[in-house]
Short mmCIF file of C-alpha atoms and ligand atoms in Angstrom, two decimals:
data_model
loop_
_atom_site.label_atom_id
_atom_site.label_comp_id
_atom_site.label_asym_id
_atom_site.label_seq_id
_atom_site.Cartn_x
_atom_site.Cartn_y
_atom_site.Cartn_z
CA UNK A 421 -47.11 60.31 -79.18
CA UNK A 422 -44.07 62.56 -78.87
CA UNK A 423 -43.89 65.36 -76.34
CA UNK A 424 -44.59 68.07 -78.94
CA UNK A 425 -47.86 66.35 -79.91
CA UNK A 426 -48.74 65.85 -76.23
CA UNK A 427 -48.27 69.56 -75.59
CA UNK A 428 -50.26 70.53 -78.69
CA UNK A 429 -53.17 68.42 -77.45
CA UNK A 430 -52.97 70.14 -74.06
CA UNK A 431 -52.87 73.58 -75.69
CA UNK A 432 -56.03 72.77 -77.66
CA UNK A 433 -57.78 71.41 -74.55
CA UNK A 434 -56.96 74.49 -72.51
CA UNK A 435 -57.66 77.00 -75.30
CA UNK A 436 -54.11 78.31 -75.42
CA UNK A 437 -53.73 79.75 -78.97
CA UNK A 438 -49.89 79.71 -78.94
CA UNK A 439 -47.00 79.37 -76.51
CA UNK A 440 -43.36 80.39 -76.53
CA UNK A 441 -41.53 77.75 -74.48
CA UNK A 442 -38.34 79.36 -73.16
CA UNK A 443 -37.40 77.35 -70.05
CA UNK A 444 -34.43 75.41 -71.42
CA UNK A 445 -35.27 72.25 -69.47
CA UNK A 446 -38.78 72.32 -70.94
CA UNK A 447 -37.33 72.95 -74.40
CA UNK A 448 -34.94 70.01 -74.03
CA UNK A 449 -37.72 67.76 -72.73
CA UNK A 450 -39.97 68.72 -75.64
CA UNK A 451 -37.49 68.33 -78.45
CA UNK A 452 -34.46 66.27 -77.43
CA UNK A 453 -32.23 69.31 -78.04
CA UNK A 454 -29.18 69.23 -75.74
CA UNK A 455 -27.81 72.74 -76.35
CA UNK A 456 -28.23 75.61 -73.94
CA UNK A 457 -30.18 78.12 -76.05
CA UNK A 458 -33.40 77.38 -77.91
CA UNK A 459 -37.11 78.18 -77.94
CA UNK A 460 -40.22 76.39 -79.10
CA UNK A 461 -42.97 78.42 -80.71
CA UNK A 462 -46.03 76.21 -80.75
CA UNK A 463 -49.71 76.36 -81.64
CA UNK A 464 -52.13 73.41 -81.48
CA UNK A 465 -51.49 72.84 -85.18
CA UNK A 466 -47.99 74.08 -85.97
CA UNK A 467 -44.63 74.75 -84.42
CA UNK A 468 -41.02 75.81 -84.87
CA UNK A 469 -37.80 75.32 -82.98
CA UNK A 470 -35.97 78.63 -82.82
CA UNK A 471 -32.27 78.92 -82.13
CA UNK A 472 -29.29 80.98 -83.20
CA UNK A 473 -26.41 80.15 -85.52
CA UNK A 474 -24.32 78.59 -82.74
CA UNK A 475 -26.77 75.70 -82.64
CA UNK A 476 -28.11 75.40 -86.21
CA UNK A 477 -26.23 72.20 -87.06
CA UNK A 478 -26.80 70.59 -83.67
CA UNK A 479 -30.54 71.39 -83.71
CA UNK A 480 -30.84 69.96 -87.21
CA UNK A 481 -29.46 66.67 -85.91
CA UNK A 482 -31.29 66.53 -82.59
CA UNK A 483 -34.71 68.10 -83.13
CA UNK A 484 -36.83 65.64 -85.07
CA UNK A 485 -40.34 66.75 -84.18
CA UNK A 486 -40.20 70.38 -85.36
CA UNK A 487 -38.78 72.46 -88.18
CA UNK A 488 -35.68 74.37 -87.10
CA UNK A 489 -35.56 78.12 -87.70
CA UNK A 490 -32.32 79.88 -86.84
CA UNK A 491 -31.04 83.41 -86.98
CA UNK A 492 -27.62 85.04 -86.91
CA UNK A 493 -26.14 88.38 -85.94
CA UNK A 494 -27.03 91.21 -86.52
CA UNK A 495 -30.63 89.94 -86.30
CA UNK A 496 -31.93 90.10 -82.72
CA UNK A 497 -34.02 87.33 -81.13
CA UNK A 498 -37.09 89.56 -80.82
CA UNK A 499 -36.84 90.61 -84.48
CA UNK A 500 -36.68 86.98 -85.56
CA UNK A 501 -39.49 86.01 -83.22
CA UNK A 502 -41.58 88.86 -84.62
CA UNK A 503 -41.29 87.61 -88.17
CA UNK A 504 -42.05 84.02 -87.09
CA UNK A 505 -45.22 84.92 -85.17
CA UNK A 506 -46.39 86.98 -88.14
CA UNK A 507 -45.74 84.11 -90.57
CA UNK A 508 -47.62 81.71 -88.29
CA UNK A 509 -50.53 84.12 -87.87
CA UNK A 510 -50.21 84.28 -84.07
CA UNK A 511 -51.90 87.20 -82.35
CA UNK A 512 -52.00 85.92 -78.77
CA UNK A 513 -48.86 84.33 -77.32
CA UNK A 514 -48.47 82.66 -73.92
CA UNK A 515 -45.15 83.04 -72.08
CA UNK A 516 -43.79 80.88 -69.26
CA UNK A 517 -43.91 82.47 -65.82
CA UNK A 518 -40.28 81.57 -65.13
CA UNK A 519 -38.91 84.38 -67.33
CA UNK A 520 -37.50 87.46 -65.65
CA UNK A 521 -39.25 90.80 -65.64
CA UNK A 522 -36.45 92.17 -67.85
CA UNK A 523 -37.04 89.47 -70.46
CA UNK A 524 -40.77 90.02 -70.47
CA UNK A 525 -40.28 93.75 -70.88
CA UNK A 526 -37.88 93.14 -73.75
CA UNK A 527 -40.23 90.73 -75.50
CA UNK A 528 -43.37 92.79 -75.22
CA UNK A 529 -41.55 95.87 -76.55
CA UNK A 530 -39.74 93.87 -79.24
CA UNK A 531 -42.80 91.91 -80.36
CA UNK A 532 -45.70 94.35 -79.89
CA UNK A 533 -47.91 92.77 -82.55
CA UNK A 534 -49.01 89.97 -80.20
CA UNK A 535 -50.90 90.07 -76.95
CA UNK A 536 -48.60 88.43 -74.35
CA UNK A 537 -50.48 86.27 -71.86
CA UNK A 538 -49.12 84.23 -68.92
CA UNK A 539 -49.22 80.53 -69.78
CA UNK A 540 -51.39 78.23 -67.66
CA UNK A 541 -49.69 75.16 -66.13
CA UNK A 542 -49.67 73.08 -69.33
CA UNK A 543 -46.20 71.55 -69.29
CA UNK A 544 -45.79 70.50 -65.65
CA UNK A 545 -48.43 67.72 -65.60
CA UNK A 546 -47.02 66.30 -68.84
CA UNK A 547 -43.40 66.44 -67.72
CA UNK A 548 -44.21 64.82 -64.36
CA UNK A 549 -45.36 61.63 -66.08
CA UNK A 550 -42.26 60.05 -67.57
CA UNK A 551 -42.20 57.97 -70.73
CA UNK A 552 -40.72 54.46 -70.57
CA UNK A 553 -37.61 55.83 -72.29
CA UNK A 554 -37.22 58.55 -69.65
CA UNK A 555 -37.61 56.04 -66.80
CA UNK A 556 -34.92 53.92 -68.45
CA UNK A 557 -32.54 56.87 -68.51
CA UNK A 558 -33.23 57.65 -64.85
CA UNK A 559 -32.65 53.97 -64.04
CA UNK A 560 -29.21 54.11 -65.67
CA UNK A 561 -28.33 57.27 -63.74
CA UNK A 562 -29.43 55.50 -60.53
CA UNK A 563 -27.21 52.49 -61.30
CA UNK A 564 -24.24 54.82 -61.62
CA UNK A 565 -25.02 56.55 -58.32
CA UNK A 566 -25.28 53.15 -56.60
CA UNK A 567 -21.92 52.16 -58.05
CA UNK A 568 -20.38 55.45 -56.93
CA UNK A 569 -21.46 54.86 -53.31
CA UNK A 570 -19.89 51.41 -53.47
CA UNK A 571 -16.73 52.95 -54.86
CA UNK A 572 -16.31 55.66 -52.21
CA UNK A 573 -17.46 53.59 -49.25
CA UNK A 574 -13.87 52.31 -48.81
CA UNK A 575 -12.71 55.92 -48.29
CA UNK A 576 -15.02 56.46 -45.34
CA UNK A 577 -12.54 56.08 -42.50
CA UNK A 578 -11.01 58.28 -39.83
CA UNK A 579 -8.58 60.90 -41.16
CA UNK A 580 -10.09 61.29 -44.66
CA UNK A 581 -11.53 64.74 -45.38
CA UNK A 582 -15.05 65.44 -46.62
CA UNK A 583 -13.52 67.40 -49.47
CA UNK A 584 -11.43 64.46 -50.71
CA UNK A 585 -14.47 62.20 -50.68
CA UNK A 586 -16.54 64.72 -52.64
CA UNK A 587 -13.75 65.03 -55.24
CA UNK A 588 -13.64 61.27 -55.66
CA UNK A 589 -17.42 61.23 -56.22
CA UNK A 590 -17.16 63.88 -58.93
CA UNK A 591 -14.22 62.08 -60.51
CA UNK A 592 -16.09 58.77 -60.53
CA UNK A 593 -19.11 60.24 -62.32
CA UNK A 594 -17.04 62.08 -64.91
CA UNK A 595 -14.84 59.06 -65.57
CA UNK A 596 -18.00 57.03 -66.24
CA UNK A 597 -19.29 59.42 -68.86
CA UNK A 598 -21.76 61.27 -66.65
CA UNK A 599 -22.01 64.79 -65.34
CA UNK A 600 -22.30 65.59 -61.67
CA UNK A 601 -26.03 66.21 -61.17
CA UNK A 602 -25.28 68.58 -58.28
CA UNK A 603 -22.35 69.34 -55.99
CA UNK A 604 -22.05 66.21 -53.80
CA UNK A 605 -22.90 66.60 -50.13
CA UNK A 606 -20.44 64.92 -47.77
CA UNK A 607 -21.35 65.90 -44.24
CA UNK A 608 -19.66 64.34 -41.22
CA UNK A 609 -20.08 64.57 -37.46
CA UNK A 610 -21.73 67.87 -36.43
CA UNK A 611 -21.87 68.92 -40.10
CA UNK A 612 -24.36 66.12 -40.77
CA UNK A 613 -26.93 68.14 -38.81
CA UNK A 614 -26.97 70.58 -41.73
CA UNK A 615 -29.14 69.09 -44.49
CA UNK A 616 -27.27 70.92 -47.28
CA UNK A 617 -23.78 71.14 -45.82
CA UNK A 618 -20.91 71.87 -48.21
CA UNK A 619 -17.96 69.50 -48.03
CA UNK A 620 -15.23 70.97 -45.82
CA UNK A 621 -11.67 70.12 -44.83
CA UNK A 622 -13.04 68.35 -41.76
CA UNK A 623 -11.59 64.86 -41.40
CA UNK A 624 -13.84 61.95 -40.47
CA UNK A 625 -13.64 60.77 -36.87
CA UNK A 626 -14.74 57.64 -35.08
CA UNK A 627 -18.27 58.12 -33.79
CA UNK A 628 -19.38 60.33 -36.71
CA UNK A 629 -22.49 60.07 -38.74
CA UNK A 630 -21.47 60.70 -42.36
CA UNK A 631 -24.13 61.64 -44.87
CA UNK A 632 -23.45 61.35 -48.61
CA UNK A 633 -26.03 62.87 -50.95
CA UNK A 634 -24.98 62.39 -54.56
CA UNK A 635 -26.40 62.19 -58.06
CA UNK A 636 -25.27 61.61 -61.62
CA UNK A 637 -26.67 63.18 -64.74
CA UNK A 638 -26.49 60.69 -67.57
CA UNK A 639 -27.99 61.26 -71.04
CA UNK A 640 -29.83 64.29 -69.69
CA UNK A 641 -31.50 62.50 -66.76
CA UNK A 642 -30.67 62.51 -63.06
CA UNK A 643 -30.34 60.29 -60.04
CA UNK A 644 -30.34 61.49 -56.44
CA UNK A 645 -29.42 59.17 -53.57
CA UNK A 646 -28.49 59.71 -49.92
CA UNK A 647 -26.97 57.28 -47.46
CA UNK A 648 -25.77 57.88 -43.92
CA UNK A 649 -22.99 55.77 -42.39
CA UNK A 650 -21.42 55.55 -38.94
CA UNK A 651 -17.64 55.70 -38.61
CA UNK A 652 -16.64 53.10 -36.03
CA UNK A 653 -19.19 51.65 -33.67
CA UNK A 654 -22.75 53.04 -33.61
CA UNK A 655 -24.03 54.22 -30.23
CA UNK A 656 -27.55 53.43 -29.02
CA UNK A 657 -28.61 56.96 -29.97
CA UNK A 658 -27.14 56.55 -33.48
CA UNK A 659 -29.17 53.39 -33.89
CA UNK A 660 -32.37 54.81 -32.48
CA UNK A 661 -32.32 57.82 -34.80
CA UNK A 662 -31.16 55.86 -37.83
CA UNK A 663 -33.68 53.06 -37.46
CA UNK A 664 -36.56 55.48 -37.09
CA UNK A 665 -35.57 57.44 -40.21
CA UNK A 666 -35.26 54.16 -42.10
CA UNK A 667 -38.64 52.96 -40.86
CA UNK A 668 -40.27 56.23 -41.98
CA UNK A 669 -38.51 56.04 -45.35
CA UNK A 670 -39.64 52.47 -46.06
CA UNK A 671 -43.22 53.26 -45.05
CA UNK A 672 -43.39 56.37 -47.24
CA UNK A 673 -42.08 54.44 -50.25
CA UNK A 674 -44.81 51.90 -49.62
CA UNK A 675 -47.38 54.75 -49.53
CA UNK A 676 -46.29 56.16 -52.89
CA UNK A 677 -49.22 54.89 -54.89
CA UNK A 678 -51.48 56.35 -57.57
CA UNK A 679 -54.25 58.55 -56.14
CA UNK A 680 -52.42 59.48 -52.93
CA UNK A 681 -51.62 63.16 -52.45
CA UNK A 682 -48.16 64.60 -51.84
CA UNK A 683 -49.38 65.79 -48.45
CA UNK A 684 -50.51 62.29 -47.45
CA UNK A 685 -47.24 60.61 -48.39
CA UNK A 686 -45.24 63.29 -46.57
CA UNK A 687 -47.48 62.78 -43.55
CA UNK A 688 -46.64 59.07 -43.39
CA UNK A 689 -42.97 59.90 -42.75
CA UNK A 690 -43.79 62.59 -40.19
CA UNK A 691 -46.13 60.31 -38.22
CA UNK A 692 -43.52 57.59 -37.91
CA UNK A 693 -40.74 59.99 -36.92
CA UNK A 694 -43.06 61.35 -34.27
CA UNK A 695 -43.25 57.94 -32.57
CA UNK A 696 -39.78 58.82 -31.23
CA UNK A 697 -40.34 62.59 -31.01
CA UNK A 698 -38.12 63.08 -34.07
CA UNK A 699 -40.55 64.86 -36.43
CA UNK A 700 -39.49 68.20 -34.91
CA UNK A 701 -36.04 67.64 -36.45
CA UNK A 702 -37.41 67.01 -39.94
CA UNK A 703 -37.55 70.50 -41.42
CA UNK A 704 -37.80 69.86 -45.15
CA UNK A 705 -40.21 68.13 -47.50
CA UNK A 706 -40.18 64.36 -47.94
CA UNK A 707 -39.26 64.40 -51.61
CA UNK A 708 -39.33 65.99 -55.04
CA UNK A 709 -39.88 64.95 -58.63
CA UNK A 710 -36.82 63.65 -60.45
CA UNK A 711 -36.04 63.67 -64.14
CA UNK A 712 -34.38 66.18 -66.46
CA UNK A 713 -33.82 68.32 -63.39
CA UNK A 714 -32.58 67.02 -60.03
CA UNK A 715 -35.28 69.02 -58.32
CA UNK A 716 -37.78 68.25 -61.03
CA UNK A 717 -41.41 69.33 -60.98
CA UNK A 718 -43.60 68.37 -58.04
CA UNK A 719 -43.10 68.04 -54.30
CA UNK A 720 -44.07 65.73 -51.46
CA UNK A 721 -44.49 68.06 -48.50
CA UNK A 722 -46.96 69.54 -46.06
CA UNK A 723 -47.85 72.07 -48.79
CA UNK A 724 -47.76 69.81 -51.84
CA UNK A 725 -50.52 70.31 -54.42
CA UNK A 726 -49.58 67.18 -56.35
CA UNK A 727 -51.32 63.84 -56.70
CA UNK A 728 -49.36 60.65 -57.26
CA UNK A 729 -49.83 59.08 -60.70
CA UNK A 730 -48.30 56.19 -62.63
CA UNK A 731 -45.15 57.16 -64.54
CA UNK A 732 -43.98 59.75 -62.03
CA UNK A 733 -40.55 59.45 -60.44
CA UNK A 734 -40.03 60.83 -56.93
CA UNK A 735 -37.29 60.98 -54.34
CA UNK A 736 -38.20 59.81 -50.85
CA UNK A 737 -35.79 61.39 -48.39
CA UNK A 738 -36.81 61.85 -44.78
CA UNK A 739 -34.12 63.26 -42.50
CA UNK A 740 -33.51 64.04 -38.85
CA UNK A 741 -31.00 66.76 -37.99
CA UNK A 742 -30.00 67.30 -34.37
CA UNK A 743 -27.66 70.21 -33.74
CA UNK A 744 -24.52 69.15 -31.88
CA UNK A 745 -25.25 65.47 -32.43
CA UNK A 746 -25.56 64.95 -36.15
CA UNK A 747 -28.08 63.99 -38.76
CA UNK A 748 -29.42 61.11 -40.80
CA UNK A 749 -31.03 61.25 -44.23
CA UNK A 750 -31.89 58.25 -46.37
CA UNK A 751 -32.97 58.90 -49.95
CA UNK A 752 -34.11 56.65 -52.76
CA UNK A 753 -35.57 57.32 -56.20
CA UNK A 754 -38.93 55.69 -56.79
CA UNK A 755 -40.96 55.09 -59.96
CA UNK A 756 -44.73 55.03 -59.44
CA UNK A 757 -46.49 52.17 -61.23
CA UNK A 758 -50.02 50.81 -61.15
CA UNK A 759 -48.70 47.69 -59.43
CA UNK A 760 -46.86 49.64 -56.71
CA UNK A 761 -43.70 51.61 -56.09
CA UNK A 762 -40.56 50.54 -57.95
CA UNK A 763 -37.36 51.63 -56.19
CA UNK A 764 -34.67 52.55 -58.74
CA UNK A 765 -31.74 53.01 -56.33
CA UNK A 766 -30.47 49.86 -54.70
CA UNK A 767 -27.53 50.66 -52.42
CA UNK A 768 -28.06 48.86 -49.06
CA UNK A 769 -29.75 50.97 -46.42
CA UNK A 770 -29.44 49.10 -43.15
CA UNK A 771 -27.04 50.95 -40.83
CA UNK A 772 -23.46 50.41 -41.98
CA UNK A 773 -20.67 50.78 -39.40
CA UNK A 774 -17.30 51.42 -40.99
CA UNK A 775 -14.19 50.46 -39.09
ZN1 LIG B 1573 -30.34 64.13 -52.64
ZN1 LIG B 1574 -33.27 64.90 -53.35
#
């Protein structure tokens, strides 16, 4: 069953008469469209892909599961939408809650013939469970991220700047036909205590922790991997912190099984970090869904409302960040299956000392 049919079934089950899907990631997931502007107008029995003249040809090639309806200037989107909802006999239309207030105001004034209702959470549970084809695409993106770490590892030596390393990462992905999934994080020494540090002109020094958090977007799907290295010889404290983060990461991957809650899996990491009084330095969630978006739907955290199910893909990324000392984060991408967790990223994760 394609994603359009899956959503139509969900609309029928939840008594949603019609929905206007506007979130572009949702639109791309539904239809295979790769352009940046398009909408799906869908009822349990019918549907249309709506776009403007910039994308008519592209949509005709890419969107197989719906008829394409496109408009051109001087027609406005709301005028075109109006005529489409009338033709389809829609009188109640659900909108996604991610639109801005300005958009909603524009739509309800421009299309006053329908009653606009906020959509229930129909797409998220579908999008969280990946098809085999989606998992394959994520796997390929993971392979590229692994290869990129191998490629830049040789640059990790005293005197090389964070900025130069981040450029090489971007260059590697682009040269291999991928996009950069997000701006690479290269955080060395004291900067590694900042979970989302931006690469700076700081040059690596002996005795630094260096954290690389990188991801490729390949064929519309993402990878997201983090490794932390030591420049020169690791101190006892380096080892103690690193080994505990690694232990918590391995145990939480092991816990990522169908039926577990996001809160439970997150708790596994926290409990292990606490054996060495390190949980206080772990300020973010354990992981997030991964797919068409880097921070895809779903979270593993103290406040997660998600339950683990086969077909989901999650990041597992515990971290410890100690101001003035440095930080360690280790992140892998994991596919949930009925027979256990399948780790999609394979770069080695025992402590690597680079001399
Ligand atoms: Zn990451
Ligand atoms: Zn991540």
